[in-house]
Short mmCIF file of C-alpha atoms and ligand atoms in Angstrom, two decimals:
data_model
loop_
_atom_site.label_atom_id
_atom_site.label_comp_id
_atom_site.label_asym_id
_atom_site.label_seq_id
_atom_site.Cartn_x
_atom_site.Cartn_y
_atom_site.Cartn_z
CA UNK A 1 60.23 -7.71 52.48
CA UNK A 2 62.68 -6.64 48.97
CA UNK A 3 65.96 -8.10 48.73
CA UNK A 4 68.57 -5.87 49.73
CA UNK A 5 71.73 -5.28 46.67
CA UNK A 6 74.74 -6.29 47.63
CA UNK A 7 78.24 -6.06 46.06
CA UNK A 8 81.15 -8.02 46.65
CA UNK A 9 84.50 -7.11 46.71
CA UNK A 10 87.06 -9.53 46.46
CA UNK A 11 86.17 -12.69 44.05
CA UNK A 12 88.42 -16.10 45.68
CA UNK A 13 88.33 -19.02 46.92
CA UNK A 14 85.70 -17.71 49.68
CA UNK A 15 83.56 -15.92 47.73
CA UNK A 16 81.12 -18.93 46.48
CA UNK A 17 80.01 -19.41 50.29
CA UNK A 18 78.68 -16.00 49.93
CA UNK A 19 77.90 -16.10 47.05
CA UNK A 20 75.62 -19.95 47.29
CA UNK A 21 74.43 -18.43 50.54
CA UNK A 22 73.35 -15.53 49.39
CA UNK A 23 71.11 -17.76 45.75
CA UNK A 24 69.68 -19.45 49.14
CA UNK A 25 68.26 -15.90 50.58
CA UNK A 26 65.30 -14.94 50.67
CA UNK A 27 66.43 -11.29 51.21
CA UNK A 28 69.70 -10.67 49.45
CA UNK A 29 71.17 -11.09 46.11
CA UNK A 30 73.98 -10.10 44.66
CA UNK A 31 74.52 -6.73 42.13
CA UNK A 32 77.66 -7.09 41.80
CA UNK A 33 81.15 -7.95 42.33
CA UNK A 34 85.14 -6.71 42.07
CA UNK A 35 87.79 -7.91 42.25
CA UNK A 36 91.31 -6.50 41.76
CA UNK A 37 92.11 -9.02 38.81
CA UNK A 38 89.12 -8.45 36.65
CA UNK A 39 89.06 -12.01 35.44
CA UNK A 40 88.55 -13.73 38.76
CA UNK A 41 85.49 -11.52 39.70
CA UNK A 42 83.94 -11.99 35.48
CA UNK A 43 84.55 -15.91 36.73
CA UNK A 44 82.43 -15.39 39.99
CA UNK A 45 79.83 -12.69 37.69
CA UNK A 46 79.29 -15.43 35.22
CA UNK A 47 78.87 -18.65 37.38
CA UNK A 48 76.50 -16.87 39.56
CA UNK A 49 74.22 -14.43 37.38
CA UNK A 50 75.73 -10.99 39.22
CA UNK A 51 77.28 -8.22 36.58
CA UNK A 52 81.09 -7.93 37.20
CA UNK A 53 82.00 -4.15 37.30
CA UNK A 54 85.09 -2.59 38.06
CA UNK A 55 85.90 -1.75 41.97
CA UNK A 56 84.73 2.02 41.80
CA UNK A 57 81.91 0.97 39.64
CA UNK A 58 80.53 -1.54 42.05
CA UNK A 59 81.08 1.48 44.55
CA UNK A 60 78.68 3.75 42.65
CA UNK A 61 76.59 1.66 42.01
CA UNK A 62 72.91 3.78 43.71
CA UNK A 63 71.10 -0.23 44.01
CA UNK A 64 73.45 -1.44 46.06
CA UNK A 65 73.33 -0.01 49.73
CA UNK A 66 75.59 -2.94 51.36
CA UNK A 67 79.23 -4.09 50.00
CA UNK A 68 80.81 -7.42 51.22
CA UNK A 69 84.52 -7.01 51.65
CA UNK A 70 85.94 -10.67 50.78
CA UNK A 71 89.28 -9.33 50.22
CA UNK A 72 92.60 -10.87 51.61
CA UNK A 73 93.36 -9.06 55.62
CA UNK A 74 96.52 -6.25 54.58
CA UNK A 75 93.38 -4.84 51.91
CA UNK A 76 90.26 -5.18 54.50
CA UNK A 77 90.83 -1.57 56.34
CA UNK A 78 91.59 0.27 52.66
CA UNK A 79 88.77 -1.86 51.02
CA UNK A 80 86.36 -1.46 54.05
CA UNK A 81 86.90 2.46 54.29
CA UNK A 82 86.73 3.17 50.75
CA UNK A 83 83.14 1.56 50.78
CA UNK A 84 82.46 3.54 53.83
CA UNK A 85 83.74 6.75 51.57
CA UNK A 86 80.60 5.21 49.01
CA UNK A 87 78.16 5.76 51.26
CA UNK A 88 77.26 2.18 51.78
CA UNK A 89 77.03 -0.38 55.49
CA UNK A 90 80.39 -2.65 55.09
CA UNK A 91 80.05 -6.19 56.04
CA UNK A 92 83.75 -7.84 55.75
CA UNK A 93 85.85 -10.93 56.47
CA UNK A 94 87.75 -11.60 59.42
CA UNK A 95 89.72 -10.13 60.85
CA UNK A 96 88.10 -6.58 60.85
CA UNK A 97 91.16 -4.99 59.72
CA UNK A 98 95.31 -6.60 59.89
CA UNK A 99 95.74 -3.76 62.93
CA UNK A 100 93.92 -2.80 66.08
CA UNK A 101 94.42 0.58 65.11
CA UNK A 102 93.34 0.38 61.48
CA UNK A 103 89.35 -1.46 62.54
CA UNK A 104 89.32 1.62 65.48
CA UNK A 105 89.47 4.27 62.26
CA UNK A 106 86.86 2.54 60.38
CA UNK A 107 84.52 1.77 62.80
CA UNK A 108 84.98 5.56 63.31
CA UNK A 109 84.54 6.41 60.76
CA UNK A 110 81.31 4.49 59.58
CA UNK A 111 79.90 5.95 62.85
CA UNK A 112 81.02 9.13 61.75
CA UNK A 113 78.65 8.87 58.72
CA UNK A 114 75.60 6.33 60.19
CA UNK A 115 76.84 3.64 58.48
CA UNK A 116 77.11 0.98 59.40
CA UNK A 117 80.19 -2.32 59.84
CA UNK A 118 79.43 -5.36 60.20
CA UNK A 119 81.86 -8.89 60.45
CA UNK A 120 82.57 -12.47 59.85
CA UNK A 121 82.91 -14.82 62.17
CA UNK A 122 79.04 -15.32 62.28
CA UNK A 123 79.69 -18.94 63.38
CA UNK A 124 78.78 -18.29 66.56
CA UNK A 125 75.01 -17.86 65.48
CA UNK A 126 74.66 -21.37 64.84
CA UNK A 127 73.01 -24.24 65.97
CA UNK A 128 74.99 -25.53 68.10
CA UNK A 129 76.43 -22.15 70.11
CA UNK A 130 73.25 -20.54 70.23
CA UNK A 131 72.48 -23.51 71.58
CA UNK A 132 75.18 -23.30 74.34
CA UNK A 133 74.38 -19.25 75.08
CA UNK A 134 71.19 -20.69 76.23
CA UNK A 135 72.72 -23.89 78.25
CA UNK A 136 75.37 -21.45 79.87
CA UNK A 137 72.53 -18.52 80.38
CA UNK A 138 69.77 -20.73 81.77
CA UNK A 139 73.09 -22.04 84.93
CA UNK A 140 73.87 -25.20 83.74
CA UNK A 141 77.56 -25.65 84.13
CA UNK A 142 76.59 -21.81 87.15
CA UNK A 143 79.09 -19.33 87.13
CA UNK A 144 81.67 -19.76 84.63
CA UNK A 145 85.25 -19.71 86.39
CA UNK A 146 87.73 -20.85 83.31
CA UNK A 147 87.74 -22.44 80.35
CA UNK A 148 90.22 -23.72 77.33
CA UNK A 149 90.23 -22.66 73.85
CA UNK A 150 92.49 -24.83 71.16
CA UNK A 151 93.14 -23.94 67.63
CA UNK A 152 95.98 -26.32 65.91
CA UNK A 153 96.97 -27.54 62.89
CA UNK A 154 100.02 -27.58 60.17
CA UNK A 155 98.31 -24.17 58.42
CA UNK A 156 96.48 -23.78 55.21
CA UNK A 157 99.94 -24.30 52.64
CA UNK A 158 98.53 -27.66 52.08
CA UNK A 159 95.32 -26.50 50.47
CA UNK A 160 95.00 -23.07 50.05
CA UNK A 161 95.28 -21.89 46.21
CA UNK A 162 96.75 -18.57 47.01
CA UNK A 163 98.06 -18.60 50.88
CA UNK A 164 100.79 -16.19 51.17
CA UNK A 165 97.78 -14.02 53.51
CA UNK A 166 97.98 -16.27 55.92
CA UNK A 167 101.61 -15.84 57.06
CA UNK A 168 101.30 -12.05 56.78
CA UNK A 169 100.03 -9.30 59.02
CA UNK A 170 96.13 -9.80 59.88
CA UNK A 171 96.08 -13.57 59.48
CA UNK A 172 98.39 -16.86 61.97
CA UNK A 173 96.86 -18.68 63.64
CA UNK A 174 95.58 -15.83 66.42
CA UNK A 175 93.90 -13.79 63.47
CA UNK A 176 92.75 -16.08 60.84
CA UNK A 177 91.15 -18.51 63.56
CA UNK A 178 91.65 -16.73 66.70
CA UNK A 179 88.31 -14.16 66.14
CA UNK A 180 86.48 -17.43 65.76
CA UNK A 181 86.49 -18.26 69.31
CA UNK A 182 86.89 -15.37 70.65
CA UNK A 183 84.31 -14.35 69.19
CA UNK A 184 82.14 -17.10 70.95
CA UNK A 185 84.05 -16.31 74.05
CA UNK A 186 82.14 -12.97 73.59
CA UNK A 187 79.08 -14.67 73.21
CA UNK A 188 79.26 -16.65 76.18
CA UNK A 189 81.66 -14.60 78.23
CA UNK A 190 80.95 -10.73 77.21
CA UNK A 191 83.92 -8.88 76.50
CA UNK A 192 87.51 -9.49 78.27
CA UNK A 193 89.12 -6.69 80.37
CA UNK A 194 92.52 -7.81 79.51
CA UNK A 195 95.34 -10.06 78.24
CA UNK A 196 98.54 -11.97 78.45
CA UNK A 197 99.91 -14.34 76.65
CA UNK A 198 103.62 -15.31 74.47
CA UNK A 199 104.00 -15.71 70.62
CA UNK A 200 106.86 -17.34 68.88
CA UNK A 201 107.19 -18.11 64.92
CA UNK A 202 108.14 -22.19 64.03
CA UNK A 203 109.70 -22.11 61.18
CA UNK A 204 110.05 -18.53 59.37
CA UNK A 205 109.63 -19.36 55.71
CA UNK A 206 106.43 -21.77 54.02
CA UNK A 207 106.50 -24.21 51.05
CA UNK A 208 103.00 -24.32 49.40
CA UNK A 209 102.10 -27.26 48.48
CA UNK A 210 99.11 -27.44 47.38
CA UNK A 211 98.39 -26.60 43.33
CA UNK A 212 98.59 -24.17 41.74
CA UNK A 213 101.75 -22.74 43.29
CA UNK A 214 102.76 -26.19 44.70
CA UNK A 215 107.34 -25.48 45.91
CA UNK A 216 106.80 -21.62 46.04
CA UNK A 217 108.04 -19.76 49.74
CA UNK A 218 106.00 -17.84 52.23
CA UNK A 219 108.21 -15.85 54.76
CA UNK A 220 106.32 -16.10 57.65
CA UNK A 221 105.59 -12.85 59.34
CA UNK A 222 103.22 -13.15 61.90
CA UNK A 223 103.85 -16.01 64.86
CA UNK A 224 103.30 -19.22 64.62
CA UNK A 225 102.41 -20.16 68.22
CA UNK A 226 100.49 -17.80 70.89
CA UNK A 227 100.16 -19.44 74.30
CA UNK A 228 97.46 -16.47 76.36
CA UNK A 229 95.18 -16.25 78.88
CA UNK A 230 92.18 -14.39 78.40
CA UNK A 231 90.50 -12.43 81.59
CA UNK A 232 87.45 -11.53 81.51
CA UNK A 233 84.90 -8.46 82.71
CA UNK A 234 82.41 -11.41 84.42
CA UNK A 235 85.62 -12.79 85.88
CA UNK A 236 86.73 -15.96 83.74
CA UNK A 237 90.26 -16.34 82.28
CA UNK A 238 90.14 -18.75 79.19
CA UNK A 239 93.54 -19.97 78.16
CA UNK A 240 93.87 -20.31 74.55
CA UNK A 241 96.82 -21.99 72.56
CA UNK A 242 96.43 -21.00 68.67
CA UNK A 243 99.82 -23.13 66.90
CA UNK A 244 100.00 -24.08 63.25
CA UNK A 245 103.66 -25.41 64.18
CA UNK A 246 101.18 -28.61 65.31
CA UNK A 247 101.50 -32.08 63.17
CA UNK A 248 99.54 -33.60 65.76
CA UNK A 249 97.73 -33.30 68.88
CA UNK A 250 95.08 -35.23 71.22
CA UNK A 251 93.60 -32.29 72.39
CA UNK A 252 90.00 -32.47 70.44
CA UNK A 253 87.75 -30.50 72.89
CA UNK A 254 88.53 -27.37 71.01
CA UNK A 255 86.34 -24.66 73.60
CA UNK A 256 85.17 -25.74 76.86
CA UNK A 257 83.92 -23.49 79.65
CA UNK A 258 84.29 -24.88 83.93
CA UNK A 259 81.11 -23.34 85.69
CA UNK A 260 81.51 -23.33 89.75
CA UNK A 261 78.02 -26.28 88.84
CA UNK A 262 79.55 -27.98 85.86
CA UNK A 263 81.56 -28.08 82.67
CA UNK A 264 80.17 -26.63 79.53
CA UNK A 265 81.61 -29.06 76.48
CA UNK A 266 81.60 -26.92 73.25
CA UNK A 267 82.46 -27.84 69.67
CA UNK A 268 84.39 -25.93 67.07
CA UNK A 269 83.28 -22.01 66.47
CA UNK A 270 84.52 -22.44 62.79
CA UNK A 271 81.53 -24.61 62.00
CA UNK A 272 77.54 -23.91 62.99
CA UNK A 273 76.47 -27.55 64.06
CA UNK A 274 77.43 -30.36 65.86
CA UNK A 275 76.65 -31.28 69.80
CA UNK A 276 77.80 -29.37 72.67
CA UNK A 277 77.48 -31.49 76.22
CA UNK A 278 77.16 -30.44 79.82
CA UNK A 279 78.09 -31.94 83.03
CA UNK A 280 76.95 -31.20 86.48
CA UNK A 281 78.76 -31.81 89.91
CA UNK A 282 77.68 -35.92 89.49
CA UNK A 283 79.85 -35.32 86.62
CA UNK A 284 77.94 -37.21 83.84
CA UNK A 285 77.81 -35.77 80.10
CA UNK A 286 74.84 -35.32 78.66
CA UNK A 287 74.13 -33.70 75.42
CA UNK A 288 72.97 -30.18 74.77
CA UNK A 289 69.65 -30.20 72.45
CA UNK A 290 70.10 -28.02 69.27
CA UNK A 291 67.50 -29.05 67.02
CA UNK A 292 65.89 -25.60 68.06
CA UNK A 293 67.94 -23.28 66.87
CA UNK A 294 68.59 -23.11 63.00
CA UNK A 295 72.07 -22.93 61.15
CA UNK A 296 72.68 -26.68 62.71
CA UNK A 297 71.87 -28.84 60.32
CA UNK A 298 75.01 -30.48 58.05
CA UNK A 299 75.17 -29.23 54.68
CA UNK A 300 78.93 -29.13 53.61
CA UNK A 301 81.13 -31.81 52.62
CA UNK A 302 85.06 -31.07 53.78
CA UNK A 303 87.72 -32.20 52.97
CA UNK A 304 87.87 -35.03 54.56
CA UNK A 305 85.16 -35.97 53.83
CA UNK A 306 83.06 -35.22 57.12
CA UNK A 307 79.31 -33.60 56.66
CA UNK A 308 79.39 -29.56 58.78
CA UNK A 309 76.79 -27.46 58.88
CA UNK A 310 77.94 -23.71 57.63
CA UNK A 311 75.29 -20.90 56.90
CA UNK A 312 78.67 -18.50 56.86
CA UNK A 313 77.60 -15.37 55.60
CA UNK A 314 73.50 -15.82 57.69
CA UNK A 315 75.00 -12.62 59.42
CA UNK A 316 75.20 -10.41 56.63
CA UNK A 317 71.23 -12.16 56.20
CA UNK A 318 70.98 -11.01 59.81
CA UNK A 319 72.57 -6.77 59.76
CA UNK A 320 70.50 -6.19 56.14
CA UNK A 321 66.84 -7.26 57.60
CA UNK A 322 67.85 -5.69 60.69
CA UNK A 323 69.30 -2.18 58.37
CA UNK A 324 65.48 -2.26 57.35
CA UNK A 325 64.34 -3.01 60.95
CA UNK A 326 66.13 -0.03 61.94
CA UNK A 327 67.85 -2.76 65.22
CA UNK A 328 71.06 -3.93 65.97
CA UNK A 329 72.99 -6.69 63.95
CA UNK A 330 74.98 -9.64 65.44
CA UNK A 331 77.51 -10.25 63.31
CA UNK A 332 78.84 -6.39 64.30
CA UNK A 333 81.56 -3.68 64.17
CA UNK A 334 82.10 -3.27 67.69
CA UNK A 335 82.57 -6.85 68.94
CA UNK A 336 85.44 -7.02 65.71
CA UNK A 337 86.82 -4.55 67.15
CA UNK A 338 86.85 -6.10 70.41
CA UNK A 339 87.79 -9.00 68.68
CA UNK A 340 90.65 -7.25 66.44
CA UNK A 341 91.68 -5.79 69.85
CA UNK A 342 91.89 -8.84 72.44
CA UNK A 343 93.63 -11.08 69.76
CA UNK A 344 96.22 -8.60 69.05
CA UNK A 345 96.70 -7.92 72.82
CA UNK A 346 97.81 -11.04 72.54
CA UNK A 347 100.58 -11.18 70.36
CA UNK A 348 101.63 -8.05 71.67
CA UNK A 349 101.75 -8.76 75.68
CA UNK A 350 104.62 -11.11 74.41
CA UNK A 351 106.91 -8.83 73.57
CA UNK A 352 105.86 -5.96 76.10
CA UNK A 353 106.27 -8.27 78.40
CA UNK A 354 103.16 -7.83 80.58
CA UNK A 355 99.56 -7.69 80.85
CA UNK A 356 97.48 -5.87 77.92
CA UNK A 357 94.60 -4.25 79.26
CA UNK A 358 91.38 -3.91 76.63
CA UNK A 359 90.40 0.28 75.08
CA UNK A 360 87.18 -1.21 73.94
CA UNK A 361 84.22 -3.17 75.40
CA UNK A 362 81.31 -4.22 73.33
CA UNK A 363 77.86 -5.69 74.37
CA UNK A 364 76.57 -9.82 73.65
CA UNK A 365 74.79 -10.24 70.53
CA UNK A 366 71.45 -10.77 71.06
CA UNK A 367 70.63 -14.54 70.95
CA UNK A 368 69.26 -16.00 67.64
CA UNK A 369 65.28 -16.35 67.56
CA UNK A 370 64.74 -20.38 68.30
CA UNK A 371 63.39 -21.26 64.69
CA UNK A 372 65.08 -22.85 61.45
CA UNK A 373 65.82 -20.98 58.72
CA UNK A 374 67.71 -17.38 58.37
CA UNK A 375 63.42 -16.20 58.46
CA UNK A 376 63.99 -15.75 62.20
CA UNK A 377 65.84 -12.69 62.09
CA UNK A 378 63.26 -11.33 59.58
N1 NAD B 1 89.20 -19.54 52.10
C1 NAD B 1 88.71 -19.90 53.38
O1 NAD B 1 88.16 -20.93 53.42
C2 NAD B 1 88.38 -18.48 54.64
C3 NAD B 1 87.01 -19.35 55.31
C4 NAD B 1 86.61 -18.27 56.16
C5 NAD B 1 87.00 -17.06 55.75
N2 NAD B 1 87.89 -16.75 54.82
C6 NAD B 1 88.55 -14.44 54.91
O2 NAD B 1 88.16 -14.00 53.78
C7 NAD B 1 88.80 -13.50 53.86
C8 NAD B 1 89.28 -14.17 51.56
O3 NAD B 1 90.03 -15.00 51.63
P1 NAD B 1 89.83 -16.17 51.06
O4 NAD B 1 90.47 -17.13 50.72
O5 NAD B 1 89.16 -15.97 49.60
O6 NAD B 1 91.25 -15.15 49.65
P2 NAD B 1 91.86 -15.10 48.17
O7 NAD B 1 92.93 -15.29 48.18
O8 NAD B 1 91.18 -16.77 47.23
O9 NAD B 1 91.13 -14.37 47.39
C9 NAD B 1 90.65 -12.53 48.00
C10 NAD B 1 90.73 -11.88 46.63
O10 NAD B 1 90.63 -10.65 46.78
C11 NAD B 1 90.94 -10.27 45.26
N3 NAD B 1 91.63 -8.38 46.24
C12 NAD B 1 92.87 -8.42 46.85
N4 NAD B 1 93.06 -7.40 46.87
C13 NAD B 1 91.75 -6.56 46.73
C14 NAD B 1 91.51 -5.52 46.16
N5 NAD B 1 92.28 -4.30 47.00
N6 NAD B 1 90.99 -4.27 46.13
C15 NAD B 1 89.87 -5.57 45.54
N7 NAD B 1 89.89 -6.84 45.18
C16 NAD B 1 91.32 -7.71 46.26
C17 NAD B 1 92.29 -10.49 45.49
O11 NAD B 1 92.10 -10.65 44.18
C18 NAD B 1 91.36 -11.58 45.35
O12 NAD B 1 90.90 -12.34 43.98
C19 NAD B 1 90.41 -13.29 54.17
O13 NAD B 1 90.07 -12.47 55.11
C20 NAD B 1 90.17 -14.65 54.93
O14 NAD B 1 91.02 -14.38 55.99
C21 NAD B 1 88.62 -17.00 53.87
#
């Protein structure tokens, strides 16, 4: 299979993961990149051996059939729309759009043109999350009844070089980190029927402590502490706590599912690896073996020195192959649209004061086949 030539729009912090991932892949190759800031595109192009183009020139390149949108959340809808209008498939970083209505319009536009939309996160395709799903589907905990998801830190202004977007529409712990957790919950439990939540802003301004903008202030436009409940179509309900106002906590289990016959202790859906655990009615926890699944071996050292499995962009590889094979891709626009609606509903219900019934549904993505690398998609 020849490589699918892709373009990247948005050459900031996360783009290295995509350039490096593409360089490792036998199925995709970055032909060109672009950015509002031409210097950013030139720097990445030089580093990774791609062409640096303007956005219109990249979109006019007939060799490029799939474009990756790595801009900031508030620009996602407009840039993805430009990509679709240029008759190209789009794979976007999360969230699909800063507002659900814009995400819905995007999916509709792509559908009308017969183009594909894919969207991060693809971490649910990681070995640990796939093994969790396999255990759940095999009945390891009986029928899922409840669960808890916990997203807690003190935000991104201590490490990201340009963290303003984290506190604008499309950011905050719910829209920025929520996609990882809710996508994995959808992977495990299926779609959500309704959501309810309470939302508040801790500090109305944030002071950047990372370089090069150290000392600058950010006005916070989005809730930074949200507690809510999701009711799934399956009947299960899951409590979700998402906060960037937390200096310290002891809720070390990021995702747990409680079933009629046992418990699944999941792992951080922001990464691909680590070992989930399950127990039955006797309460004796055992490790879920993830070794037969791809994308589980630790390959990235984090700022705190720990190693994690991070294969970000395998969703894009799956999509590129799926287009050729005319099958559904797993990190789909439809699932991302549903997740965006769920996340927006959690916040909206805080002001409307009641449950928000969701208008969208999506299928659970097909499981990733067993294997050791991206060739499982081919
Ligand atoms: N940084 C991370 O660790 C991380 C991890 C996972 C996902 N993401 C997601 O990736 C996306 C990008 O994040 P980032 O950290 O790389 O941000 P960033 O601010 O570092 O980079 C964004 C880049 O997009 C460019 N840009 C903005 N609007 C544009 C437009 N209209 N046209 C062309 N270029 C435009 C900016 O000039 C900038 O270079 C966000 O959606 C974020 O949620 C980031």
